[in-house]
CSV table of C-alpha atoms in Angstrom, one decimal:
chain,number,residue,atom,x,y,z
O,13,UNK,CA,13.3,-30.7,14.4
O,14,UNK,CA,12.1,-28.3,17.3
O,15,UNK,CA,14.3,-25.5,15.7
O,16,UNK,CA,13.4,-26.1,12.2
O,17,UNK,CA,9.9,-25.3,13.2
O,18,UNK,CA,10.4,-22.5,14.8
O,19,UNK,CA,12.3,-21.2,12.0
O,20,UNK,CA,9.6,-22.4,9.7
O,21,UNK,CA,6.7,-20.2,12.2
O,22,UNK,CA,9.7,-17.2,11.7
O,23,UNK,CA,9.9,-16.8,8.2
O,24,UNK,CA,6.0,-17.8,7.4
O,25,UNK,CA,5.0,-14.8,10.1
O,26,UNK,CA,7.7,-12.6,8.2
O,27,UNK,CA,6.4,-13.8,5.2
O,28,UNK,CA,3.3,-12.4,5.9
O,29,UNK,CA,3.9,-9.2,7.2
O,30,UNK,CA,6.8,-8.6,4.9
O,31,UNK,CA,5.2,-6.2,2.2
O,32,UNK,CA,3.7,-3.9,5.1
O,33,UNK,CA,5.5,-0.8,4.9
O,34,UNK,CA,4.4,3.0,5.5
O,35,UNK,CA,4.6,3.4,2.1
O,36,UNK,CA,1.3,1.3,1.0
O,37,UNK,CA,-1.0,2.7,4.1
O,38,UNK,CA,-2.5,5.4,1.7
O,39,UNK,CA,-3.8,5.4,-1.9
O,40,UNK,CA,-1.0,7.0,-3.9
O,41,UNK,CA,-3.3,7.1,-7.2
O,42,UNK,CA,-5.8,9.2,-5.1
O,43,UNK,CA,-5.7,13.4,-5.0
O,44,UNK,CA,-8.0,15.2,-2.1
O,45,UNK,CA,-9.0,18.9,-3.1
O,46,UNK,CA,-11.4,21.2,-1.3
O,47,UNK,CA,-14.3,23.0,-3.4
O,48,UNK,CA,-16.9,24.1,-2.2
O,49,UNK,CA,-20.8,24.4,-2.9
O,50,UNK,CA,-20.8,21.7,-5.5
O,51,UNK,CA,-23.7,19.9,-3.7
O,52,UNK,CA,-26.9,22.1,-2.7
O,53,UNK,CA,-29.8,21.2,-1.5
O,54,UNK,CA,-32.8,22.9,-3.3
O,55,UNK,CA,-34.9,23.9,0.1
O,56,UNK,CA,-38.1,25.0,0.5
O,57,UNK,CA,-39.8,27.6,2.6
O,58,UNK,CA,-42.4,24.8,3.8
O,59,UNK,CA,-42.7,21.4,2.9
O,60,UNK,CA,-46.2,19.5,2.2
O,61,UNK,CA,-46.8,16.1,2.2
O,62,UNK,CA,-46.3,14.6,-1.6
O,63,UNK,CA,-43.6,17.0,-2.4
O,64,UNK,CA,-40.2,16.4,-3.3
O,65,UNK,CA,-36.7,17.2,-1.5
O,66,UNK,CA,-34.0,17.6,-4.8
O,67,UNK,CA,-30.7,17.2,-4.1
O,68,UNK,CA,-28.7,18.5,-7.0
O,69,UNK,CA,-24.9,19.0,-7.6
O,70,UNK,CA,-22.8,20.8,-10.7
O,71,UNK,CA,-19.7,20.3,-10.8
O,72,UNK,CA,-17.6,22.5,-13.6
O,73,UNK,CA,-14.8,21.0,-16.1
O,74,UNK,CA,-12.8,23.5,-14.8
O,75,UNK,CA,-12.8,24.5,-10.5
O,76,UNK,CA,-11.1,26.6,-8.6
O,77,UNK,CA,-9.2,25.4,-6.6
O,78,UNK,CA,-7.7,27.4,-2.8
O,79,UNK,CA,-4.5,28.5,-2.6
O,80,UNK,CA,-3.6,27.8,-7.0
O,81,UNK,CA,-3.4,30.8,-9.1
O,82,UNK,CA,-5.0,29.0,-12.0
O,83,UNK,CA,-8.1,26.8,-12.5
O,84,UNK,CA,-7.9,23.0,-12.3
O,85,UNK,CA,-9.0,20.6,-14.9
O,86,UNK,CA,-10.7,17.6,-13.7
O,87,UNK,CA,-11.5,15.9,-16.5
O,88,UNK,CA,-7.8,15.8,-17.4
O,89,UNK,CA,-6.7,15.5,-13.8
O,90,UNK,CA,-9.3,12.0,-13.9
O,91,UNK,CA,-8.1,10.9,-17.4
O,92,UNK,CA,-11.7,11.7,-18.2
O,93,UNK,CA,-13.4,10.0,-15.7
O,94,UNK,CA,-17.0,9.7,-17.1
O,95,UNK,CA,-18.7,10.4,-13.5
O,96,UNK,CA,-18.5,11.6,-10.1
O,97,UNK,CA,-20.5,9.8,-7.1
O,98,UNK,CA,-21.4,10.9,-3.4
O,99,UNK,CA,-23.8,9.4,-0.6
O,100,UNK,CA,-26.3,10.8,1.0
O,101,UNK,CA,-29.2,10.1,3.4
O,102,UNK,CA,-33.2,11.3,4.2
O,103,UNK,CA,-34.3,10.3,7.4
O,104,UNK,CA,-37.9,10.4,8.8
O,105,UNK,CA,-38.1,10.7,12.4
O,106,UNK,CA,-40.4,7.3,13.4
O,107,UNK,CA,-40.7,7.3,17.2
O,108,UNK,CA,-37.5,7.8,19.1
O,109,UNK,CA,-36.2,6.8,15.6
O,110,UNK,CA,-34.2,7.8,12.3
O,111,UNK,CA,-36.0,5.7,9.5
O,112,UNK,CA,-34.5,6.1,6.0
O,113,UNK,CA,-36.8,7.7,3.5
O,114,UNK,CA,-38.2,5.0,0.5
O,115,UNK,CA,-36.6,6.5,-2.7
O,116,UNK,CA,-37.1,4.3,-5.0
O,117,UNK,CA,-39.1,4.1,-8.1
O,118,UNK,CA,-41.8,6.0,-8.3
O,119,UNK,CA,-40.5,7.8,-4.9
O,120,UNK,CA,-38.0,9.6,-6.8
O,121,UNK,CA,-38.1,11.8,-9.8
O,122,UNK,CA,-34.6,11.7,-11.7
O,123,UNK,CA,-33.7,14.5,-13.6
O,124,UNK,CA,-29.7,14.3,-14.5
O,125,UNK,CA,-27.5,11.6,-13.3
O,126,UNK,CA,-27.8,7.9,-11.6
O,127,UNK,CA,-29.5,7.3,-8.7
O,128,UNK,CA,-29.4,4.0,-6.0
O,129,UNK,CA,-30.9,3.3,-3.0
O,130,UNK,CA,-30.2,0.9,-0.7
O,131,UNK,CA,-29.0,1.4,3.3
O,132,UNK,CA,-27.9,4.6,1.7
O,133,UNK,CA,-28.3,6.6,-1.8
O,134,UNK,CA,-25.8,7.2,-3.8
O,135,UNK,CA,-25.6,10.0,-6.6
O,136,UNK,CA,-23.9,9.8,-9.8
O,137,UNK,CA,-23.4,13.1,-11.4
O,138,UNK,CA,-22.6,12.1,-15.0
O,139,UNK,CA,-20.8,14.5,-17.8
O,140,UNK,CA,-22.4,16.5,-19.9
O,141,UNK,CA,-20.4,17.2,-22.8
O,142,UNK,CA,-22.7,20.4,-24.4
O,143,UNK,CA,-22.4,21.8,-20.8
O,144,UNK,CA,-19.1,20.8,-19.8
O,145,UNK,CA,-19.4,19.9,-16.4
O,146,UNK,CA,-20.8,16.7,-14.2
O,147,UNK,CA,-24.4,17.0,-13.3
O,148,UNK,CA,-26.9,15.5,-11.2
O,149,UNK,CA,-31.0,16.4,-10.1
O,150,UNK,CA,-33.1,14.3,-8.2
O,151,UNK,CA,-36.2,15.0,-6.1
O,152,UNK,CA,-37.3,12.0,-3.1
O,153,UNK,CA,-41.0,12.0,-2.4
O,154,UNK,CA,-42.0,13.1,1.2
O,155,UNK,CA,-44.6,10.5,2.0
O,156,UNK,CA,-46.1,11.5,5.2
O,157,UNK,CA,-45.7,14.6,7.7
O,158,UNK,CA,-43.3,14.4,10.7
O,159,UNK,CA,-40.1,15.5,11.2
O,160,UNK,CA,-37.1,14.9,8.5
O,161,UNK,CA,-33.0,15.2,8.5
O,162,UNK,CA,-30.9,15.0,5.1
O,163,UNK,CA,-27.0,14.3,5.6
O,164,UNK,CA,-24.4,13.8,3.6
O,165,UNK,CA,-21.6,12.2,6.3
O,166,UNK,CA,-22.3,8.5,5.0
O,167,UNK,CA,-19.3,6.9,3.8
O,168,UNK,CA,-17.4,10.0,4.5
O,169,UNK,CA,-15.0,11.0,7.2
O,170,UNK,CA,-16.7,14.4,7.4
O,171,UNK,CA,-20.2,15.3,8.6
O,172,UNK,CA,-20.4,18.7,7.4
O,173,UNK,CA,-18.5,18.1,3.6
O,174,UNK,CA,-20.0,16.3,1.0
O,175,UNK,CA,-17.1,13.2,-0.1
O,176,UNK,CA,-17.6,13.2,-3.8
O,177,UNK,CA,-15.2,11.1,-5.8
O,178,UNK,CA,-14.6,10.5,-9.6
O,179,UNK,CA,-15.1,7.1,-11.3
O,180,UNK,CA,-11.7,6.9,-12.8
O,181,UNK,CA,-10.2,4.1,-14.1
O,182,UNK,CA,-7.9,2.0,-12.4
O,183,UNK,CA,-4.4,3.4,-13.0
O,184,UNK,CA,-6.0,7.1,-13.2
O,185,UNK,CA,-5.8,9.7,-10.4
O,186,UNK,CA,-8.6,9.0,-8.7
O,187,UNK,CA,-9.9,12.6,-6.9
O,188,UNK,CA,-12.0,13.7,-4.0
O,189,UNK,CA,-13.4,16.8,-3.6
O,190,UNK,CA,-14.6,17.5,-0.1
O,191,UNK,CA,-17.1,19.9,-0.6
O,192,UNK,CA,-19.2,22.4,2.1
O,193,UNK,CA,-22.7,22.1,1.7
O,194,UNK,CA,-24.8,25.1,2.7
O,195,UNK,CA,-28.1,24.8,5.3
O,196,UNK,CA,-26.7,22.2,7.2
O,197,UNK,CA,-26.3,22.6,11.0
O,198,UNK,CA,-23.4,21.7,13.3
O,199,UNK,CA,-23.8,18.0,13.0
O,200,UNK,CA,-24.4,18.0,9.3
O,201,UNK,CA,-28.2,17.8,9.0
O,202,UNK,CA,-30.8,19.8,7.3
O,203,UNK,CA,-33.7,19.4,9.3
O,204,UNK,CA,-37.2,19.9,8.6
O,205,UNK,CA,-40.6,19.4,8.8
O,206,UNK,CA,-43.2,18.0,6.7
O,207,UNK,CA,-46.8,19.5,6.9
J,16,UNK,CA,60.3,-30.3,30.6
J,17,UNK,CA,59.5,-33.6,28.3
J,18,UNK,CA,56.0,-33.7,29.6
J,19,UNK,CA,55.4,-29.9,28.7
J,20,UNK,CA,56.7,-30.6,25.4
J,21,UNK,CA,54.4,-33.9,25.4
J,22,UNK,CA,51.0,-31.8,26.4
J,23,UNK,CA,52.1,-29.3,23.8
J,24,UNK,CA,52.4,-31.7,20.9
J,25,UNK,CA,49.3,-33.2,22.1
J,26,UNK,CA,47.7,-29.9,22.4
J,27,UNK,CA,48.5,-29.1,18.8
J,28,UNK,CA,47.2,-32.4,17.4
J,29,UNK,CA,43.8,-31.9,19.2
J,30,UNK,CA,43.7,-28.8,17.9
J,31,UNK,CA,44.7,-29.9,14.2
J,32,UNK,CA,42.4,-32.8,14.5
J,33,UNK,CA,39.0,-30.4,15.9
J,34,UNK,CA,39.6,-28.1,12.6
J,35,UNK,CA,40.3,-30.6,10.3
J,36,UNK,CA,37.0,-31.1,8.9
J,37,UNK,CA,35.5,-31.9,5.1
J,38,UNK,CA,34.6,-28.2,4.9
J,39,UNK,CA,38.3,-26.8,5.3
J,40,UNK,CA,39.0,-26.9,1.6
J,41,UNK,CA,35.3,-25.9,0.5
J,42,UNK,CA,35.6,-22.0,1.1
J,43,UNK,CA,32.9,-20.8,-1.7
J,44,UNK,CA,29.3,-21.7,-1.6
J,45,UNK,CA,26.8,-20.3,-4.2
J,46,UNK,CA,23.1,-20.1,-2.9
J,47,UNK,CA,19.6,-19.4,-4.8
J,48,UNK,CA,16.5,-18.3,-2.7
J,49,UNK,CA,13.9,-20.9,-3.5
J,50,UNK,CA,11.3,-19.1,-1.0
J,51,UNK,CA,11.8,-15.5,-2.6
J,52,UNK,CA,11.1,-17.2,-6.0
J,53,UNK,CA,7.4,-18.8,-5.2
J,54,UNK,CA,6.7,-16.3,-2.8
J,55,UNK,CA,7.5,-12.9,-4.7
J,56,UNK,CA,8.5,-13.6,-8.0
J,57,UNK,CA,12.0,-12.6,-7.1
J,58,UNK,CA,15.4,-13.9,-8.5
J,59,UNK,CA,17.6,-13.4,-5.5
J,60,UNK,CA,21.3,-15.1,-5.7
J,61,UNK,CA,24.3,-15.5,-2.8
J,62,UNK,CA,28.1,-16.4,-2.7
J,63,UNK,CA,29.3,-16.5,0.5
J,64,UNK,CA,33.3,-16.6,1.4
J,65,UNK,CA,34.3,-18.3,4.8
J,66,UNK,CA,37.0,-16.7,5.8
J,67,UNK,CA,38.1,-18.6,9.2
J,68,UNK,CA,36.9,-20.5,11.9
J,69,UNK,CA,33.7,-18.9,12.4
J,70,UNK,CA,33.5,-15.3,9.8
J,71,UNK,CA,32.3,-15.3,6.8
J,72,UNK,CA,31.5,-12.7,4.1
J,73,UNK,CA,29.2,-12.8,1.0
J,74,UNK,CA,26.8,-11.0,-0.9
J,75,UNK,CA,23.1,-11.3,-2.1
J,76,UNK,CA,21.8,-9.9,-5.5
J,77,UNK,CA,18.4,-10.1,-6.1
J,78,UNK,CA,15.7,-8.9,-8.8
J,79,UNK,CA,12.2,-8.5,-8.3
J,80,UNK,CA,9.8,-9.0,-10.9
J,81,UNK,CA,6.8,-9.2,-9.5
J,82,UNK,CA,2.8,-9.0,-11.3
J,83,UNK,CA,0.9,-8.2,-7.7
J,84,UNK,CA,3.1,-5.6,-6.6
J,85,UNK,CA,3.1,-4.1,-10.2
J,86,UNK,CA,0.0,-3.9,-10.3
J,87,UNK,CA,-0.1,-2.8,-6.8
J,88,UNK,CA,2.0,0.0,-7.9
J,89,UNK,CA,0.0,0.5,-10.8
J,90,UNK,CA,-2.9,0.9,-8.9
J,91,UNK,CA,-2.2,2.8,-6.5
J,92,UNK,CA,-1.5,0.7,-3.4
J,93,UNK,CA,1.8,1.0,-3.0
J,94,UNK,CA,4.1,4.2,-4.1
J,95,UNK,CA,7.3,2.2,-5.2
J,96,UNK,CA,8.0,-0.7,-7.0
J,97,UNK,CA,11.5,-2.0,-6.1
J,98,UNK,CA,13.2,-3.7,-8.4
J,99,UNK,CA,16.7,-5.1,-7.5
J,100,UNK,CA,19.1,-5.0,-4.3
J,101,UNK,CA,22.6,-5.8,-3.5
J,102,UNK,CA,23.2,-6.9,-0.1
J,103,UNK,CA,26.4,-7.7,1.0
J,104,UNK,CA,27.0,-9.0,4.3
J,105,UNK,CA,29.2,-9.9,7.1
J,106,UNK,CA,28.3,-13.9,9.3
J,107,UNK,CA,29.1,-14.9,12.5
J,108,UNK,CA,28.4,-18.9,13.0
J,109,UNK,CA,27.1,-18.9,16.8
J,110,UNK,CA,27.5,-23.2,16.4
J,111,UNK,CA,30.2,-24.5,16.7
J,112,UNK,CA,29.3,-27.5,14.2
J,113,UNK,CA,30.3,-27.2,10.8
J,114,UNK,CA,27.6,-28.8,9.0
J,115,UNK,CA,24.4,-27.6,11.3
J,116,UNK,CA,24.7,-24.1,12.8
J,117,UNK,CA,23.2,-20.8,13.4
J,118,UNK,CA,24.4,-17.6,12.2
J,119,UNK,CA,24.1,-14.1,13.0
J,120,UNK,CA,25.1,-11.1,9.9
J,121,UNK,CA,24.9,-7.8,9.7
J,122,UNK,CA,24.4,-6.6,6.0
J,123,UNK,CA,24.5,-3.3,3.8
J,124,UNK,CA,22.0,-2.6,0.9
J,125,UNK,CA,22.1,-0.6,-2.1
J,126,UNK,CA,18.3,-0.8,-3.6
J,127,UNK,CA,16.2,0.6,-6.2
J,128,UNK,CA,13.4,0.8,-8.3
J,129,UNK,CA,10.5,3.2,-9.5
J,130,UNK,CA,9.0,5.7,-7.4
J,131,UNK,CA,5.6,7.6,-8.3
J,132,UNK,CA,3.8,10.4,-6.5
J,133,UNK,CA,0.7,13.2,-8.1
J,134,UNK,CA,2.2,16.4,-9.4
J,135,UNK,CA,0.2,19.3,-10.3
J,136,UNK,CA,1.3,20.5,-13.7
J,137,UNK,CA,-0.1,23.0,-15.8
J,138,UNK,CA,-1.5,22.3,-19.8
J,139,UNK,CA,-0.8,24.6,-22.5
J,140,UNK,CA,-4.7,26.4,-21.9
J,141,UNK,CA,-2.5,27.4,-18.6
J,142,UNK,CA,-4.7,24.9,-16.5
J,143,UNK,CA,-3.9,23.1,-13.7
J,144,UNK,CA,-4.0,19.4,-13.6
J,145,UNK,CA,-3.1,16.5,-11.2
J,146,UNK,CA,-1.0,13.8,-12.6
J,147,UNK,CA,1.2,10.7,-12.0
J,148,UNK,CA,5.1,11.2,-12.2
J,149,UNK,CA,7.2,8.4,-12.4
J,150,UNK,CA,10.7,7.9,-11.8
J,151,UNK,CA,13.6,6.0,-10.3
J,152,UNK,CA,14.9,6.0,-6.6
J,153,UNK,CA,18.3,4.3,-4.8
J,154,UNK,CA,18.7,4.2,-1.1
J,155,UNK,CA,21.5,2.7,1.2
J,156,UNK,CA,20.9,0.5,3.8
J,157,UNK,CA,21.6,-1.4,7.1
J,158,UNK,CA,20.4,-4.4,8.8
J,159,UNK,CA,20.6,-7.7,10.9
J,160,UNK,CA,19.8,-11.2,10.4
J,161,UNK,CA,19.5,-14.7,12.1
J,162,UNK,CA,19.6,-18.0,10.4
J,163,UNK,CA,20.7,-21.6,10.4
J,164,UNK,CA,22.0,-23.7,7.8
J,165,UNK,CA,22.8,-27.5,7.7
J,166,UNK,CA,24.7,-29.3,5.0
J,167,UNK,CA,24.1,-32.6,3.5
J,168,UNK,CA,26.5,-34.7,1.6
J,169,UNK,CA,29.5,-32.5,2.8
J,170,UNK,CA,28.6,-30.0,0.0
J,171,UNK,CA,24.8,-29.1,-0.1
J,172,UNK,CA,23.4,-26.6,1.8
J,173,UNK,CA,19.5,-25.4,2.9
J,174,UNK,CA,19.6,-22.2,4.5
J,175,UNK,CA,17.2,-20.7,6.5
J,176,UNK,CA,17.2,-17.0,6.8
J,177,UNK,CA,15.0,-13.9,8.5
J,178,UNK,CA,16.3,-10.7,9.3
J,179,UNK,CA,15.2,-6.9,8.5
J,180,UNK,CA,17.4,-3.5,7.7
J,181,UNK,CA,16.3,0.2,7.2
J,182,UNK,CA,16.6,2.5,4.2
J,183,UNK,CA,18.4,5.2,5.2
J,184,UNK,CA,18.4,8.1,2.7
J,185,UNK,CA,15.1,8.5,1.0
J,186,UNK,CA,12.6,6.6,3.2
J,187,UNK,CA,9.6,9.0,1.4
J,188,UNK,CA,10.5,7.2,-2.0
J,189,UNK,CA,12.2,3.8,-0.6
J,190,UNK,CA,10.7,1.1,1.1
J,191,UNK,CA,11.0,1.6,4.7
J,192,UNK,CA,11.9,-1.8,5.8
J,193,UNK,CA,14.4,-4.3,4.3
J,194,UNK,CA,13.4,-8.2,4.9
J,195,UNK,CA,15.9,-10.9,4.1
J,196,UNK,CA,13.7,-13.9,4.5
J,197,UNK,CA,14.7,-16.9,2.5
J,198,UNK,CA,15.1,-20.6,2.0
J,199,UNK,CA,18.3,-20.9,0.4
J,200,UNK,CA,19.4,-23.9,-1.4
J,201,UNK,CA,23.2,-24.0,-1.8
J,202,UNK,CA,26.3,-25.4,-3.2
J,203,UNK,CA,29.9,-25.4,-1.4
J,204,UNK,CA,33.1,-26.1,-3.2
């Protein structure tokens, strides 16, 4: 009896761990390309209280991609994945601090694309077909004065790269395109102040 | 000189009666994997040949057809989809009863199956895009397992297996690891 349970234990823990393998530790419908300068931040020489912070991103049917001699399509790469999405944050500095910045209705003023807030925002830059390429605009309200950060290293393994990855379907190449974003220091914030 | 000729005969009878046993004449067994079947969706299927006192040889055939790991496949979870092996093998019975014993083998393995990784191709525009290839892969590999089977009514067996082997050739396309883990249910003749 004693050895037929610890046979039993044997092949339920191999059981378990039988379909780990080296192979399955990575996403194999997943492609990682560089581009960058797909996300900018539309800054401002000097910020007043009531204006707005737009964060916009255009991203072209066709990029170019380092180190290819020809231009890659994404659209057909992503099975014509209707969207793209990346996270960002604004942060006001509150005391010792780092309070994220209300954006929701009527904080925000939408232009192109999907917009949700919650611990963090996330951007949806939708297709356009007349322009052929993925787009997205929006502006956040500044509230009050003080001092303010913008990032983009939320759910992404950079600080300085904006992550922004298609919406494809689930047996299409799913790609992410780490992208630099310009005015963004060392630890990947754009700081500045609110008058 | 009578009495060494006495022990000898004696000897011999021992011996005759310790191997005489109901399994003497019973030297095929066929075995289906009851655990592999619930557990993975897999058809896997043993015959084993015993040889001698305590060797036997045999091989295991299975097929995998399996909806998770599909759509694991599919998905993009995993980057192979096996879908059948043929492991023969070579046991050792470390008991020295015939009807409840461990057992040690070493075993080979031919596998395959599909493979798929992203390609960048070029259209006819002459841009580049990313996409899926598919195809097949076959590997050759080696391994170890421990078990212990017990008989009931002279003829049935339940088999309790766990061992693990390593492709060898194309571990980039192949599963890396090789599990025999089963229940086997059996029948000797």
């Amino acid at each position: 009896m004693k050895t037929l349970k610890i046979i039993t234990l044997l092949i339920l823990f191999v059981t378990t761990f039988n379909s780990c393998d080296t192979n399955d530790d990575d996403f194999y419908n997943t492609e990682y390309i560089s581009v960058p300068n797909l996300v900018s931040i539309q800054t401002q020489a000097n910020y007043n209280v009531g204006d707005y912070l737009y964060v916009n991103s255009y991203i072209n049917r066709l990029l170019a991609e380092p180190n290819q001699t020809n231009l890659l399509d994404i659209r057909k790469t992503t099975n014509n994945a209707p969207s793209f999405a990346f996270s960002y944050l604004l942060e006001k500095k509150v005391g010792d601090e780092w309070i994220l910045v209300d954006a929701s209705f009527p904080n925000i003023d939408l232009n192109l694309g999907k917009f949700i807030t919650g611990g963090f925002y996330n951007a949806t830059a939708e297709f356009n077909v007349a322009n052929d390429r993925y787009e997205f605009l929006c502006g956040i309200k500044l509230p009050t004065s003080g001092q303010y950060r913008l990032s983009f290293g939320y759910n992404s393994s950079s600080t300085t790269q904006v992550e922004i990855r298609s919406n494809s379907s689930a047996e299409s190449i799913s790609l992410t395109i780490f992208s630099n974003v310009s005015n963004l220091d060392a630890e990947g914030y754009y700081n500045f102040t609110v008058n | 000189m009578k009495k060494i000729i006495g022990l000898f005969l004696l000897g011999t009878l021992l011996v005759s009666a310790q191997e005489s046993s109901p399994f003497d004449n019973k030297k095929n067994e066929f075995r289906v994997d009851v655990l592999s079947a619930i557990a993975y969706g897999k058809l896997s299927f043993s015959y084993e040949r015993f040889l001698g006192k305590d060797f036997s040889v045999g091989v295991n055939t299975n097929f995998s057809n399996s909806q998770k790991i599909e759509d694991d496949f599919n998905d993009g979870f995993r980057n192979n989809l096996p879908k059948y092996e043929i492991n023969p093998y070579v046991r050792y019975a470390l008991s020295k009863s015939k009807s409840r014993y461990y057992f040690a083998e070493i075993f080979a393995s031919a596998n395959g199956g599909d493979f798929k990784e992203i390609i960048r191709d070029t259209d006819s525009n002459g841009n580049g895009f990313y996409t899926i290839k598919k195809s097949k892969y076959t590997d050759f590999g080696l391994g170890g397992s421990l078990g212990y089977k017990m008989y009931f009514k002279e003829s049935w067996a339940l088999e309790f297996l766990v061992g693990f082997g390593s492709n060898l050739t194309k571990r980039e396309q192949s599963p890396d690891v090789i599990s025999r883990v089963g229940i086997n249910l059996g029948y000797r003749f």
